[in-house]
Every structure is written in C-alpha cells, then in structure tokens.
Short mmCIF file of C-alpha atoms in Angstrom, two decimals:
data_model
loop_
_atom_site.label_atom_id
_atom_site.label_comp_id
_atom_site.label_asym_id
_atom_site.label_seq_id
_atom_site.Cartn_x
_atom_site.Cartn_y
_atom_site.Cartn_z
CA MET A 262 0.00 0.00 0.00
CA LYS A 263 1.18 3.55 -0.60
CA ILE A 264 0.85 4.76 2.97
CA ASN A 265 4.53 4.61 3.85
CA TYR A 266 4.71 3.03 7.28
CA LYS A 267 8.47 2.66 6.99
CA ASN A 268 8.88 6.39 7.42
CA ILE A 269 6.60 6.57 10.42
CA ILE A 270 9.28 5.45 12.83
CA LYS A 271 11.29 8.56 11.98
CA VAL A 272 9.62 10.04 14.98
CA VAL A 273 10.40 13.34 16.55
CA ALA A 274 13.11 13.59 19.17
CA VAL A 275 11.92 15.11 22.40
CA LEU A 276 13.51 17.66 24.67
CA ALA A 277 12.81 15.68 27.79
CA VAL A 278 12.66 11.90 27.90
CA LEU A 279 10.74 10.15 30.64
CA ALA A 280 13.02 8.72 33.27
CA GLY A 281 10.64 6.51 35.18
CA THR A 282 7.07 5.42 35.79
CA GLY A 283 4.38 6.16 38.34
CA THR A 284 3.26 9.55 39.54
CA GLY A 285 6.67 11.09 38.89
CA CYS A 286 6.25 10.82 35.11
CA LYS A 287 6.12 13.91 32.98
CA LYS A 288 2.88 14.37 31.07
CA PHE A 289 3.05 12.51 27.80
CA LEU A 290 2.69 15.63 25.65
CA ASP A 291 5.21 17.76 27.51
CA SER A 292 7.86 17.33 24.82
CA PRO A 293 7.85 19.25 21.54
CA PRO A 294 9.22 18.00 18.21
CA ALA A 295 12.90 18.72 17.70
CA SER A 296 14.27 16.60 14.85
CA GLN A 297 13.69 13.31 13.09
CA ILE A 298 15.74 10.31 14.02
CA PRO A 299 16.04 6.89 12.41
CA GLU A 300 14.71 3.72 14.03
CA GLU A 301 18.02 2.18 15.01
CA GLU A 302 18.99 5.31 16.97
CA ALA A 303 15.56 6.01 18.40
CA ILE A 304 15.30 2.58 19.98
CA ALA A 305 18.83 2.04 21.23
CA ASP A 306 17.67 2.08 24.85
CA GLU A 307 14.66 2.73 27.06
CA ALA A 308 14.86 6.47 26.46
CA GLY A 309 14.43 5.87 22.73
CA LEU A 310 11.60 3.45 23.40
CA ARG A 311 9.80 6.07 25.44
CA THR A 312 10.31 8.60 22.66
CA VAL A 313 8.38 6.34 20.31
CA LEU A 314 5.74 5.78 22.98
CA ILE A 315 5.28 9.54 23.35
CA ALA A 316 4.89 9.81 19.58
CA GLY A 317 2.12 7.20 19.82
CA TYR A 318 0.35 9.26 22.46
CA GLN A 319 0.72 12.32 20.25
CA SER A 320 -1.19 10.40 17.57
CA VAL A 321 -3.96 9.69 20.09
CA GLY A 322 -4.17 13.27 21.33
CA GLY A 323 -3.39 15.22 18.19
CA ASP A 324 -5.60 17.08 15.76
CA PHE A 325 -6.20 13.98 13.66
CA ALA A 326 -7.63 11.97 16.55
CA PHE A 327 -9.19 13.06 19.85
CA GLY A 328 -7.91 16.59 19.39
CA GLY A 329 -10.15 17.13 16.41
CA ARG A 330 -10.92 15.05 13.37
CA ILE A 331 -12.47 12.01 15.04
CA LYS A 332 -14.99 14.31 16.70
CA VAL A 333 -15.58 16.46 13.62
CA MET A 334 -16.14 13.48 11.32
CA SER A 335 -18.42 11.78 13.84
CA GLU A 336 -20.52 14.91 14.26
CA LEU A 337 -20.79 15.42 10.50
CA LEU A 338 -22.09 11.88 10.03
CA ALA A 339 -24.52 12.06 12.95
CA ASP A 340 -27.79 14.00 13.27
CA GLN A 341 -27.23 17.11 15.38
CA LEU A 342 -25.40 19.42 12.98
CA ASP A 343 -26.71 22.02 10.59
CA GLY A 344 -24.74 21.01 7.52
CA SER A 345 -26.69 23.00 4.97
CA GLN A 346 -23.70 25.23 4.19
CA GLN A 347 -20.99 22.56 4.25
CA SER A 348 -18.95 21.84 1.12
CA GLY A 349 -15.88 19.89 0.08
CA ASP A 350 -14.88 17.04 2.34
CA PHE A 351 -17.24 18.27 5.07
CA GLY A 352 -20.17 18.49 2.68
CA GLU A 353 -19.55 15.02 1.30
CA THR A 354 -19.32 13.55 4.78
CA PHE A 355 -22.45 15.36 5.99
CA GLN A 356 -24.39 14.06 2.98
CA ARG A 357 -23.20 10.55 3.90
CA LYS A 358 -21.62 10.09 0.50
CA SER A 359 -18.06 9.32 1.53
CA SER A 360 -15.77 8.49 -1.39
CA ILE A 361 -12.18 7.33 -1.89
CA PHE A 362 -11.15 10.96 -2.33
CA GLY A 363 -10.64 13.73 0.22
CA ASP A 364 -7.45 14.63 2.05
CA TYR A 365 -9.26 15.36 5.31
CA LYS A 366 -10.40 11.76 5.76
CA LYS A 367 -7.23 10.29 4.24
CA ASP A 368 -4.91 12.20 6.57
CA MET A 369 -6.96 11.24 9.61
CA TYR A 370 -6.91 7.57 8.62
CA LYS A 371 -3.17 7.67 8.01
CA GLU A 372 -2.36 9.33 11.33
CA LEU A 373 -4.48 6.89 13.33
CA TYR A 374 -2.59 4.00 11.79
CA GLN A 375 0.68 5.80 12.39
CA GLY A 376 -0.15 5.77 16.07
CA ILE A 377 -0.86 2.03 15.88
CA TYR A 378 2.43 1.47 14.08
CA ARG A 379 4.31 3.36 16.77
CA SER A 380 2.71 1.23 19.46
CA ASN A 381 3.76 -1.89 17.56
CA VAL A 382 7.33 -0.61 17.38
CA VAL A 383 7.36 -0.19 21.16
CA LEU A 384 6.08 -3.75 21.57
CA LYS A 385 8.71 -5.04 19.15
CA PHE A 386 11.58 -3.44 21.08
CA LEU A 387 10.38 -4.13 24.62
CA ASP A 388 13.71 -5.77 25.38
CA LYS A 389 15.20 -2.27 25.46
CA ALA A 390 13.14 -1.44 28.56
CA ASN A 391 14.53 -1.79 32.03
CA PRO A 392 12.91 -4.88 33.62
CA ALA A 393 11.26 -2.77 36.33
CA ASN A 394 9.52 -0.60 33.71
CA ARG A 395 8.74 -3.15 31.04
CA ASN A 396 5.18 -3.99 32.12
CA ASP A 397 4.15 -0.34 32.25
CA ILE A 398 5.64 0.45 28.84
CA GLU A 399 3.99 -2.60 27.33
CA GLY A 400 0.65 -1.66 28.86
CA GLN A 401 0.89 1.86 27.46
CA ALA A 402 1.57 0.57 23.95
CA LEU A 403 -1.29 -1.93 24.12
CA PHE A 404 -3.64 0.82 25.31
CA ILE A 405 -2.68 3.05 22.38
CA ARG A 406 -3.11 0.24 19.87
CA ALA A 407 -6.51 -0.68 21.30
CA ILE A 408 -8.00 2.81 21.47
CA LEU A 409 -6.98 3.68 17.92
CA HIS A 410 -8.27 0.42 16.43
CA PHE A 411 -11.52 1.08 18.32
CA GLU A 412 -11.96 4.54 16.85
CA ILE A 413 -11.14 3.39 13.32
CA VAL A 414 -13.51 0.42 13.35
CA LYS A 415 -16.39 2.60 14.59
CA LEU A 416 -15.96 4.98 11.66
CA PHE A 417 -15.10 2.58 8.84
CA ALA A 418 -17.16 -0.56 9.57
CA GLN A 419 -20.67 -1.63 10.44
CA PRO A 420 -21.21 -1.91 14.20
CA TYR A 421 -20.80 -4.98 16.33
CA ARG A 422 -23.93 -7.18 16.05
CA ALA A 423 -24.79 -5.83 12.61
CA THR A 424 -24.64 -9.52 11.70
CA THR A 425 -25.27 -12.46 14.00
CA ASP A 426 -21.67 -13.67 13.86
CA ASN A 427 -19.98 -10.30 13.29
CA SER A 428 -18.37 -11.59 10.12
CA GLN A 429 -18.94 -8.25 8.35
CA LEU A 430 -15.76 -6.63 7.11
CA GLY A 431 -14.01 -4.44 9.65
CA ILE A 432 -10.67 -2.72 9.13
CA PRO A 433 -7.06 -3.74 8.54
CA LEU A 434 -5.87 -5.15 11.85
CA ARG A 435 -2.25 -4.21 12.47
CA ILE A 436 -0.59 -5.92 15.40
CA ALA A 437 2.98 -6.06 14.06
CA THR A 438 5.41 -3.65 12.41
CA SER A 439 5.00 -5.26 9.00
CA THR A 440 4.40 -2.70 6.25
CA GLU A 441 2.74 -5.19 3.94
CA SER A 442 -0.70 -4.33 2.63
CA LYS A 443 -3.42 -6.06 4.64
CA ASN A 444 -6.99 -6.94 3.84
CA ARG A 445 -9.78 -6.11 6.25
CA ALA A 446 -10.27 -8.33 9.28
CA THR A 447 -13.82 -9.09 10.35
CA VAL A 448 -15.48 -6.89 12.95
CA LYS A 449 -15.32 -9.82 15.37
CA GLU A 450 -11.58 -10.19 14.87
CA VAL A 451 -11.01 -6.48 15.41
CA TYR A 452 -13.06 -6.35 18.62
CA ASP A 453 -11.46 -9.54 19.91
CA GLN A 454 -8.03 -7.93 19.46
CA ILE A 455 -9.10 -4.67 21.11
CA ILE A 456 -10.40 -6.54 24.13
CA SER A 457 -7.31 -8.73 24.31
CA ASP A 458 -5.04 -5.69 24.20
CA LEU A 459 -7.01 -3.85 26.88
CA LYS A 460 -7.22 -6.82 29.23
CA SER A 461 -3.49 -7.29 28.92
CA ALA A 462 -2.97 -3.55 29.44
CA GLU A 463 -5.08 -3.45 32.62
CA SER A 464 -3.01 -6.28 34.08
CA LYS A 465 0.26 -4.46 33.37
CA LEU A 466 -0.53 -0.81 34.04
CA THR A 467 -0.30 0.88 37.40
CA GLY A 468 -3.13 2.63 39.22
CA GLU A 469 -1.36 6.01 39.19
CA ASN A 470 0.50 7.36 36.17
CA THR A 471 0.12 11.11 35.69
CA GLY A 472 -0.68 11.99 32.11
CA PHE A 473 -0.55 8.40 30.90
CA ALA A 474 -3.08 5.62 30.77
CA THR A 475 -3.56 3.69 34.01
CA LYS A 476 -5.22 0.37 34.67
CA TRP A 477 -8.36 2.39 35.44
CA ALA A 478 -8.18 3.95 31.97
CA ALA A 479 -7.93 0.47 30.45
CA LYS A 480 -10.92 -0.71 32.48
CA GLY A 481 -12.90 2.41 31.57
CA LEU A 482 -12.15 1.92 27.89
CA LEU A 483 -13.19 -1.73 28.19
CA ALA A 484 -16.52 -0.52 29.57
CA LYS A 485 -16.93 1.70 26.50
CA VAL A 486 -15.95 -1.11 24.12
CA TYR A 487 -18.31 -3.63 25.68
CA PHE A 488 -21.11 -1.05 25.74
CA GLN A 489 -20.59 -0.41 22.02
CA MET A 490 -20.87 -4.19 21.55
CA ASN A 491 -24.14 -4.20 23.54
CA ASP A 492 -22.47 -6.61 25.96
CA PHE A 493 -24.16 -5.11 28.99
CA GLN A 494 -22.88 -7.42 31.71
CA ASN A 495 -19.24 -6.77 30.90
CA ALA A 496 -19.95 -3.06 30.32
CA TYR A 497 -21.56 -2.84 33.76
CA ASN A 498 -18.78 -4.76 35.47
CA TYR A 499 -15.95 -2.65 34.08
CA ALA A 500 -17.72 0.68 34.55
CA ASN A 501 -18.56 -0.37 38.10
CA GLU A 502 -14.94 -1.27 38.85
CA VAL A 503 -13.81 2.23 37.94
CA ILE A 504 -16.67 4.09 39.60
CA THR A 505 -16.48 2.23 42.90
CA THR A 506 -12.82 3.10 43.41
CA ASN A 507 -14.08 6.59 44.31
CA LYS A 508 -10.89 7.93 42.76
CA PHE A 509 -12.89 9.99 40.29
CA ILE A 510 -15.46 12.56 41.35
CA LEU A 511 -18.27 13.88 39.21
CA ASP A 512 -17.49 17.52 38.43
CA PRO A 513 -20.10 19.70 40.14
CA THR A 514 -20.34 22.06 37.16
CA TYR A 515 -19.61 21.88 33.43
CA THR A 516 -16.94 24.56 33.42
CA THR A 517 -14.18 22.11 34.28
CA ARG A 518 -14.84 19.36 31.73
CA PHE A 519 -12.72 21.16 29.13
CA SER A 520 -10.20 22.98 31.28
CA GLU A 521 -6.52 22.94 32.12
CA GLY A 522 -6.45 20.23 34.74
CA MET A 523 -9.43 21.25 36.88
CA SER A 524 -11.63 18.22 36.14
CA LYS A 525 -11.79 15.61 38.89
CA GLU A 526 -13.65 13.02 36.84
CA ALA A 527 -11.25 12.33 33.98
CA VAL A 528 -10.00 8.74 34.01
CA PHE A 529 -7.92 9.33 30.89
CA GLN A 530 -7.49 12.69 29.18
CA ILE A 531 -5.33 14.42 26.60
CA ILE A 532 -3.28 16.93 28.57
CA SER A 533 -2.58 20.33 27.08
CA THR A 534 0.79 21.91 27.86
CA ARG A 535 1.22 25.62 27.19
CA GLY A 536 3.65 26.47 24.44
CA VAL A 537 4.44 22.82 23.82
CA PHE A 538 1.35 20.83 22.89
CA GLU A 539 -1.89 22.77 23.16
CA ALA A 540 -4.53 20.11 22.72
CA GLY A 541 -7.75 20.66 20.81
CA GLY A 542 -6.55 23.20 18.27
CA HIS A 543 -8.58 21.56 15.53
CA LEU A 544 -11.70 21.63 17.70
CA ARG A 545 -11.19 25.34 18.30
CA ASP A 546 -10.60 25.95 14.59
CA ASN A 547 -13.90 24.34 13.62
CA MET A 548 -16.23 24.79 16.61
CA ARG A 549 -15.06 27.72 18.74
CA SER A 550 -17.75 30.40 18.67
CA ASP A 551 -16.80 33.30 20.94
CA PHE A 552 -15.05 35.30 18.19
CA VAL A 553 -16.60 34.30 14.86
CA LEU A 554 -19.36 32.00 13.65
CA PRO A 555 -17.61 28.63 13.32
CA ASN A 556 -17.74 26.25 10.41
CA ILE A 557 -19.46 23.60 12.52
CA ARG A 558 -22.77 24.54 14.13
CA PHE A 559 -25.88 22.75 15.31
CA THR A 560 -29.57 22.61 14.42
CA LYS A 561 -32.35 24.42 16.18
CA ALA A 562 -33.84 21.01 17.00
CA THR A 563 -30.64 20.18 18.88
CA TYR A 564 -30.84 23.44 20.79
CA ASP A 565 -34.50 22.79 21.59
CA LEU A 566 -33.51 19.51 23.27
CA LEU A 567 -31.38 21.55 25.65
CA ASN A 568 -33.65 24.55 25.98
CA THR A 569 -35.91 23.09 28.63
CA PRO A 570 -36.74 24.50 32.07
CA ASN A 571 -33.80 24.53 34.47
CA ASP A 572 -31.38 22.67 32.17
CA VAL A 573 -28.10 24.49 32.66
CA ARG A 574 -26.68 22.69 29.62
CA LYS A 575 -28.55 25.03 27.29
CA THR A 576 -25.39 27.13 27.45
CA PHE A 577 -23.60 24.38 25.47
CA LEU A 578 -25.08 26.14 22.41
CA ASP A 579 -25.16 29.89 21.83
CA ALA A 580 -28.62 30.97 20.67
CA VAL A 581 -27.98 34.73 20.86
CA LYS A 582 -24.69 35.83 19.33
CA TYR A 583 -25.43 34.65 15.78
CA PRO A 584 -29.17 34.86 15.02
CA ALA A 585 -30.56 31.71 13.37
CA PHE A 586 -27.35 29.78 14.08
CA TYR A 587 -26.53 27.56 17.06
CA PRO A 588 -22.77 27.14 17.52
CA LEU A 589 -21.11 25.19 20.33
CA THR A 590 -19.53 26.89 23.34
CA LYS A 591 -17.68 23.92 24.90
CA TYR A 592 -14.43 24.74 23.13
CA ASN A 593 -14.46 28.52 23.72
CA LYS A 594 -11.14 28.52 25.54
CA ASP A 595 -7.58 29.15 24.42
CA ARG A 596 -6.42 25.93 26.06
CA PHE A 597 -8.02 22.86 27.60
CA ASN A 598 -7.49 19.19 28.32
CA ILE A 599 -9.63 16.72 26.39
CA PRO A 600 -11.37 14.02 28.43
CA VAL A 601 -11.44 10.65 26.65
CA VAL A 602 -12.64 8.33 29.40
CA TYR A 603 -14.49 10.09 32.21
CA LEU A 604 -16.98 9.52 34.96
CA THR A 605 -20.07 11.05 33.34
CA GLU A 606 -20.02 8.54 30.51
CA LEU A 607 -19.14 5.63 32.77
CA LYS A 608 -22.11 6.38 35.02
CA LEU A 609 -24.46 6.47 32.03
CA ILE A 610 -22.95 3.23 30.72
CA ARG A 611 -23.46 1.59 34.12
CA ALA A 612 -27.03 2.87 34.36
CA GLU A 613 -28.17 1.69 30.95
CA SER A 614 -26.32 -1.61 31.28
CA ALA A 615 -27.95 -2.30 34.64
CA ALA A 616 -31.36 -1.58 33.17
CA GLU A 617 -30.67 -3.83 30.18
CA ASN A 618 -29.71 -6.58 32.62
CA ASN A 619 -32.73 -5.81 34.86
CA ALA A 620 -30.38 -5.85 37.80
CA ASN A 621 -28.92 -3.29 40.21
CA LEU A 622 -31.70 -0.89 39.28
CA ASP A 623 -31.10 1.16 42.42
CA VAL A 624 -27.56 1.81 41.20
CA ALA A 625 -28.87 2.74 37.76
CA VAL A 626 -31.40 5.20 39.17
CA LYS A 627 -28.74 6.87 41.29
CA ASP A 628 -26.40 7.19 38.31
CA VAL A 629 -29.06 8.83 36.15
CA ASN A 630 -30.08 11.12 38.99
CA ASP A 631 -26.48 12.14 39.64
CA ILE A 632 -26.29 13.35 36.05
CA MET A 633 -29.72 14.98 36.22
CA ASN A 634 -29.02 16.71 39.52
CA ARG A 635 -26.08 18.55 38.00
CA ALA A 636 -27.85 19.23 34.69
CA TYR A 637 -31.10 20.55 36.13
CA ALA A 638 -29.69 22.16 39.27
CA GLY A 639 -31.45 19.69 41.54
CA THR A 640 -34.92 20.21 40.06
CA LYS A 641 -35.36 16.97 38.12
CA SER A 642 -34.93 13.27 38.79
CA ILE A 643 -36.40 9.88 38.00
CA PRO A 644 -38.32 7.88 40.64
CA ALA A 645 -36.46 5.51 42.92
CA ILE A 646 -38.71 2.74 41.62
CA SER A 647 -38.26 3.12 37.86
CA THR A 648 -38.75 0.42 35.27
CA PRO A 649 -35.76 -0.72 33.20
CA ALA A 650 -37.35 0.81 30.09
CA PHE A 651 -37.75 4.18 31.82
CA ILE A 652 -34.14 4.11 33.01
CA ILE A 653 -32.92 3.30 29.50
CA THR A 654 -34.97 6.11 27.96
CA ASN A 655 -33.65 8.68 30.40
CA SER A 656 -30.08 7.41 30.28
CA ARG A 657 -30.06 7.70 26.49
CA LEU A 658 -31.56 11.18 26.61
CA GLU A 659 -28.97 12.40 29.10
CA ARG A 660 -26.18 10.84 27.03
CA ASN A 661 -27.52 12.67 23.97
CA LEU A 662 -27.47 16.00 25.80
CA GLU A 663 -24.25 15.63 27.80
CA PHE A 664 -22.00 14.84 24.86
CA ILE A 665 -23.15 17.30 22.20
CA GLY A 666 -20.13 18.18 20.09
CA GLU A 667 -17.98 15.39 21.54
CA GLY A 668 -18.47 12.87 18.72
CA VAL A 669 -20.57 10.38 20.70
CA ARG A 670 -23.92 10.56 18.93
CA LEU A 671 -22.86 8.61 15.81
CA SER A 672 -21.78 5.63 17.89
CA GLU A 673 -25.15 5.68 19.64
CA ILE A 674 -27.12 5.66 16.38
CA LYS A 675 -25.22 2.58 15.27
CA ARG A 676 -25.18 0.84 18.65
CA ILE A 677 -28.91 1.20 19.24
CA GLY A 678 -29.63 0.05 15.70
CA ALA A 679 -27.48 -3.04 16.13
CA ARG A 680 -29.10 -3.67 19.53
CA SER A 681 -32.71 -3.78 18.36
CA GLY A 682 -33.01 -2.63 14.76
CA GLU A 683 -34.37 0.70 15.99
CA ASN A 684 -33.63 3.70 13.76
CA VAL A 685 -33.00 6.72 15.99
CA ASP A 686 -31.27 8.93 13.40
CA LYS A 687 -33.12 12.24 13.28
CA ARG A 688 -32.15 12.73 9.65
CA GLY A 689 -34.07 9.63 8.66
CA SER A 690 -31.36 7.15 7.70
CA VAL A 691 -31.44 3.46 8.51
CA TRP A 692 -28.82 2.66 11.16
CA ASN A 693 -26.76 0.37 8.90
CA CYS A 694 -26.97 2.33 5.66
CA PRO A 695 -23.65 2.40 3.74
CA GLY A 696 -23.32 6.17 4.00
CA PHE A 697 -22.83 5.97 7.76
CA LEU A 698 -19.39 4.49 7.02
CA LEU A 699 -16.36 6.41 5.88
CA GLN A 700 -14.77 5.12 2.71
CA PHE A 701 -11.21 3.86 2.81
CA PRO A 702 -8.77 6.20 1.06
CA GLN A 703 -7.46 5.31 -2.37
CA GLU A 704 -3.96 4.89 -0.95
CA GLU A 705 -5.14 1.87 1.07
CA MET A 706 -6.30 0.15 -2.11
CA ALA A 707 -3.66 1.31 -4.59
CA THR A 708 -1.36 -1.70 -4.31
CA ASN A 709 -3.85 -4.29 -3.10
CA LEU A 710 -6.34 -5.42 -5.72
CA THR A 711 -8.08 -7.71 -3.23
CA PHE A 712 -8.86 -4.96 -0.73
CA GLN A 713 -12.63 -4.55 -0.42
CA ARG A 714 -13.87 -1.01 -0.06
CA ASN A 715 -17.13 -0.01 1.56
CA PRO A 716 -20.29 0.38 -0.51
CA GLU A 717 -21.18 4.05 -0.83
CA GLY A 718 -24.26 6.20 -0.33
CA ASN A 719 -27.85 4.98 -0.08
CA CYS A 720 -28.71 6.75 3.16
CA PHE A 721 -31.37 9.17 1.94
#
C-alpha cells in the first residue's frame, strides 16, 4: 500500500525523555518536536523506546484523533449538525456520501494507523526497557493500539452485532510492524483484538500514572468497548470497577470538563501543555464560537432539546450571538485538556447496562439522577422505583445531551440500531446504511487489488 509506514518510525526527538514510571512521570505531551531520528537510533535504549511511545500518544491526542478530526467526522455523520452550508470534504461527509477521495479523511486515517504502528514498534523493542519498567511500557503501547483500532472500526465498519456472527468486514488489523498491505479483518476479529489488548494492558498498568493511561483507563475503555458491543454485563462490570474506586469525582459544574487540569472526573485525558502541545486546536478551529461564527454549528432542534426549564446545559449552544445559528460553546477557551474516558459517561454506561440486565436498578437510578441533579440544578430526577425501560430512555436522553459536540452521537445511532433494529437517526437514515461508514482512502487500495472497499451512499 502507498501509505509509507516505513517512514513513520522517523519520529520526533523530544527535549525531555521520561526517566521513570508512576506519579513522577512527565505528562506525555510535555515534549515538543525537535528533529527526526532513524529507528536504530531512536530505539537504542529505554529512552528511545519512550520517545516512540510519546509519539504514539501524540497520535492519540493530536488534531487527527481526539484533538479534532475524530470528533468532527463523527458529528458530521450524525444528526445534530446544521450542515446546509458545508462543502468539500465536510459536505460530502455530511451528505453521507463518503468516497475514496478527500485529504481530510485520508490524513486522519493515516495518522491513526501511524499511532498504531508506533505502538507496535514499542512492543517489538520491549527488550530495550529496564525490567522494572517493562510492564508499564507494554501496557501503554497496548492501550494506544486498542484505542486507535476502536476509533477506526467505529468509523469505517458496520457496528458490532450488525450480523449475527460479526463476520462483516471491519478494518485492517495491524498488530505487528510489517508494512505489507493487509486486507480487512472481520469486525469480530477487530473487537477480539481490542479486548485482548485492553485486558493485557489493565493487568500491566499501574493505578497512578500522571498523564498516561492507568489500569483504570484500560478498564474504563473496556466498559466503552463492551457497551458499544451491547455486551451489557461486561460493560456494567468494568464501569462499576472504575466508579467504585471513588478515585474519580463527578465535576459539580460543566466549566471544568474542558479545562486545564481542573476536572476531577477524567479517568484518561489528553493533557494540554502551554507552548508545547496545546490540545484541541482543531476543535477550536472548527467549533469555537466566541469570536466568529464557526464552520461547525448545530440545528435548532438540537438546541430545543437543551432549551428546557432549568437545564443548565442550554449554554452548550449559543442561541444569541449569531441569530438563526446555534454554535457550540464547549471549546471557547484558548487551552483545555480533552477528556477521553471520564466519569459522566461511565455512570451512564453503568445505568443503561444495569437496566438492560434488569439488575442493580437502584444503582442505575442513582447514576441517572447524579447526572440529572447537576444538569437541572437539583430540580429533576427519575423515581427511585423506575422500570428498566424508563431508566434506559432517560439514560439515552442524558447521554444525547451531555456529549453534544464530543463525537458520541454517531456511535449511539449505530449501537442502538445493532441492539434492536431501531432507527434513531433524526435525519431519517437506517442505522446500517452504507453512508454511515467512511470510505477507505485510495492509498489503502492502490497496491492491493483484493482490498474490499465499503459500498457508498444509499442513506437518503
């Protein structure tokens, strides 16, 4: 394939290399690019190994992944945006007519796989790690590989349970440093690998690791993966493990979710470092609304969901500054950390999973009410004796409102469809229509005649 993985290992040198593990670690994005170095020099010792690991985290947190494009593409494909004035790559994606062309999608796809490649390089050269640090470094690399495969498969393949045996085509599964072109693994194979990587990571990672993934991050991500699979028992168990540690506290207000280190509920987040790596630049470029009307804005129907009595979240969208437009306000800051796994979502996962299992309903009610208490300033709740169906309805509604602009809605449309065949897309598409999938870039297919691309269109 033409995506040149061999050049990916020419990663940036960093000004400060991590010297140890545990709470004394520097944040993983503290180090700016300095120069490119070849593989044999970069991985001569543990310092070089950590340099490559940091580069992998930069792929996770950068503008092509959680710092921007994953969220932008997910929002464009979902049903809360006003895309009437979108054109180019954004217009094509919004119309659910993804093609083999478009640099925006291609560059995102390439960078996500670059991060996976970097994690595989770390795993290949684990012998360079000091024995005392090897487990932690291995766990970090497995976490990176898992989270990036997870994000790619959600965007480029039909959801888990779209078929009874999950034999539908997924994505190329890359678990070695080979640069050979690969055909698509099945969705089952991809999810099996993600789960395997995360379970191994949780067994190797520590409970405290400032700025890096911990075992709690691996468990929290497992909860998200199992929830996306509609495996509610495992989703409940893993979410519950993280929540019941009481290490993470639900933020009392929404001002700290996207802030510089003020959130108490982030289990894993992309840390912004001033003048070095200022996370979320791509989100600000496309959604920030305090200076000019941004390129990405939302529908009046989305605002109306929020604009209910006592819901303090109505401030997520600005209904005043730009008449007839409803832009997001979440990213109206010069700098902020980006939560990836955090308590709000884990509580909603635990609540819905409990209701689906018809068990621990008291826990589910409390989780929903914790979210509602903050959102409605203590004026709204669900009854202590609520039916599973009522809990599910309210949990899904709160999820829809809490995560506006965070790229979550698309996954919900697909997950709920795969769960029951229910079509919840407000734009009227069937949950498994081809246009909900991004098309693989031409570069992936250029040297592999057997590579099977996604069908296109047919959503409206």
